[in-house]
XYZ file of C-alpha atoms in Angstrom:
216
model
C -14.475 150.078 94.827
C -17.997 149.788 96.216
C -18.794 150.579 99.875
C -19.230 146.894 100.710
C -15.839 146.197 99.153
C -14.175 148.697 101.485
C -15.874 147.155 104.509
C -14.805 143.669 103.485
C -11.240 144.836 102.802
C -11.026 146.409 106.244
C -12.539 143.344 107.885
C -10.244 140.911 106.085
C -6.986 142.861 106.248
C -7.490 144.679 109.575
C -4.612 147.068 108.884
C -4.756 150.307 106.902
C -1.295 151.769 106.316
C -1.110 155.566 106.085
C 1.707 156.956 103.968
C 2.621 160.598 104.545
C 5.952 162.058 103.494
C 8.053 164.734 101.871
C 9.637 162.797 99.002
C 7.355 161.563 96.184
C 9.758 158.844 95.049
C 10.265 157.588 98.599
C 6.507 157.680 99.173
C 5.921 155.594 96.053
C 8.614 153.129 97.110
C 6.935 152.901 100.514
C 3.528 152.129 99.017
C 5.008 149.398 96.832
C 7.036 147.973 99.714
C 3.902 147.759 101.853
C 2.046 145.800 99.191
C 5.013 143.514 98.612
C 5.249 142.918 102.347
C 1.596 141.950 102.692
C -0.009 145.237 103.797
C -2.477 145.488 100.947
C -4.758 148.289 102.173
C -2.931 151.609 101.874
C -3.846 155.299 102.070
C -1.653 158.055 100.625
C -2.290 161.296 102.504
C -2.815 164.296 100.269
C -0.409 166.160 102.560
C 2.363 164.078 100.976
C 4.446 166.064 98.509
C 3.237 165.071 95.025
C 0.513 162.865 96.520
C -1.674 162.697 93.418
C 1.280 161.673 91.265
C 2.229 159.068 93.868
C -1.301 157.631 93.678
C -1.232 157.653 89.869
C 2.133 155.885 89.717
C 1.197 153.389 92.404
C -2.060 152.586 90.623
C -0.191 151.969 87.385
C 2.245 149.660 89.158
C -0.302 147.783 91.282
C -3.220 147.463 88.880
C -6.877 148.330 89.152
C -7.678 145.840 91.883
C -5.323 147.232 94.542
C -6.985 148.807 97.591
C -5.246 152.173 97.330
C -6.896 155.242 98.808
C -6.380 158.959 99.268
C -6.244 160.433 102.763
C -6.662 163.913 104.258
C -9.400 164.590 101.714
C -10.745 167.955 102.831
C -12.548 169.596 99.913
C -14.732 168.575 96.983
C -11.780 169.360 94.698
C -9.606 166.985 96.730
C -12.188 164.241 96.241
C -12.425 164.818 92.499
C -8.643 164.922 92.125
C -8.212 161.753 94.176
C -10.700 159.866 92.030
C -9.040 161.107 88.843
C -5.635 159.987 90.136
C -6.881 156.446 90.659
C -7.778 156.297 94.349
C -10.344 153.630 95.138
C -11.518 155.132 98.440
C -11.254 158.409 100.343
C -10.340 159.117 103.955
C -11.272 162.391 105.634
C -10.031 163.806 108.967
C -13.563 164.946 109.794
C -17.067 165.248 108.382
C -16.066 167.610 105.586
C -17.583 169.000 102.417
C -15.589 166.366 100.557
C -17.834 163.536 101.697
C -20.681 164.100 99.236
C -18.306 164.717 96.328
C -16.293 161.588 97.104
C -19.422 159.474 96.959
C -20.520 161.191 93.735
C -17.079 160.378 92.314
C -17.547 156.706 93.158
C -15.298 156.624 96.228
C -16.513 155.034 99.467
C -15.529 157.212 102.425
C -13.810 156.475 105.712
C -14.897 159.646 107.528
C -13.101 161.076 110.530
C -15.088 161.337 113.765
C -14.286 162.007 117.408
C -17.661 162.393 119.166
C -21.103 160.759 119.145
C -22.506 163.804 117.343
C -19.909 163.439 114.585
C -20.591 159.698 114.333
C -24.302 160.368 113.823
C -23.591 163.107 111.278
C -21.092 161.005 109.313
C -23.504 158.090 109.125
C -26.310 160.399 108.016
C -24.012 161.787 105.299
C -23.380 158.303 103.937
C -19.929 157.463 105.298
C -19.032 153.844 104.665
C -16.886 153.511 107.792
C -15.704 155.783 110.583
C -12.133 156.846 111.276
C -11.957 157.350 115.050
C -9.433 160.180 115.232
C -7.322 160.896 117.150
C -7.790 157.481 118.714
C -5.091 158.073 121.307
C -7.293 160.592 123.150
C -9.871 158.102 124.339
C -8.217 154.758 123.794
C -9.957 151.388 123.495
C -12.349 152.221 126.329
C -13.756 155.152 124.378
C -14.217 152.951 121.319
C -16.192 150.473 123.419
C -18.384 153.304 124.700
C -19.080 154.583 121.168
C -20.024 151.137 119.953
C -22.854 150.892 122.494
C -25.117 153.514 120.825
C -23.779 152.735 117.337
C -23.517 148.925 117.228
C -23.776 148.720 113.436
C -21.081 151.316 112.759
C -17.668 150.246 111.511
C -14.852 151.967 113.423
C -11.212 152.265 112.375
C -9.077 153.921 115.080
C -6.310 156.178 113.720
C -3.782 158.395 115.456
C -1.160 157.205 117.923
C -1.843 153.541 117.185
C 1.321 151.546 117.829
C 1.475 147.748 117.817
C 0.261 147.366 121.401
C -2.575 149.830 120.902
C -3.541 148.107 117.644
C -4.117 144.844 119.486
C -6.155 146.608 122.172
C -8.356 148.461 119.691
C -9.037 145.304 117.696
C -9.950 143.494 120.911
C -12.321 146.364 121.727
C -14.236 145.872 118.486
C -12.453 147.938 115.848
C -13.041 146.665 112.323
C -9.424 147.545 111.507
C -6.749 149.979 112.637
C -5.107 152.779 110.666
C -1.390 153.214 111.287
C 0.929 155.925 110.042
C 4.152 156.838 111.824
C 4.501 153.757 114.049
C 4.499 151.620 110.889
C 5.905 153.880 108.178
C 8.572 155.667 110.208
C 10.752 157.803 107.927
C 10.257 155.577 104.885
C 8.403 158.235 102.846
C 11.068 160.881 103.479
C 14.432 161.374 101.787
C 16.746 158.475 102.578
C 13.954 156.039 103.374
C 13.889 153.780 106.421
C 15.550 150.363 106.494
C 13.370 149.343 109.438
C 10.142 149.302 107.429
C 10.150 145.554 106.580
C 10.526 144.614 110.234
C 7.667 146.877 111.285
C 5.481 145.452 108.522
C 6.061 141.976 109.932
C 5.321 143.181 113.471
C 1.997 144.811 112.612
C 0.880 141.932 110.403
C 1.595 139.559 113.254
C -0.492 141.682 115.619
C -3.539 141.875 113.351
C -3.342 138.182 112.517
C -3.082 137.134 116.159
C -5.899 139.323 117.474
C -9.168 137.496 116.947
C -11.923 139.527 115.241
C -14.649 140.907 117.501
C -18.223 141.101 116.213
C -19.026 144.529 114.772
C -22.681 143.730 113.907
């Protein structure tokens, strides 16, 4: 995946699902269920038990064209391992040493930021888009404030984003929203979560109804 491809995927799909769990088989089932349900931009956090194997198996099942990324990429080794497992993009919780290695490995990066200084640093380091994290701290108003000095930056709020907050962040100019627990629930843990299909429908409805806001 090229950087422009990640931007266009975020712009078109508007919802990045974040899978994090304790059961590799359940995590894989969750990834596949998301794609079947229409959420076709998915990140598997490397904190998931067996995350690299989950990415490998999901890639084999979904094919090369699926927008499947690795999250919580902290180190250069994480970035190399994610690329080898078949991830097509990397997501970091901050501006970490993994950013340069991810780009060298051919992975566009959604880099975690929380302050204007971190935004400037991430952009200077070549981040493709910016994960505003934890988004719940500042809310949509903080996103609007950050967009003033960085009008060309592409922001994806993550952290505490439920369906109502997703609509508000998109209205405030987010390119997309990243959603973990409020969407995934317990699906990636032993026993799964029968409510996942209903939440998929809810979030897809939200992102489809909220009209895109210009992000320059």
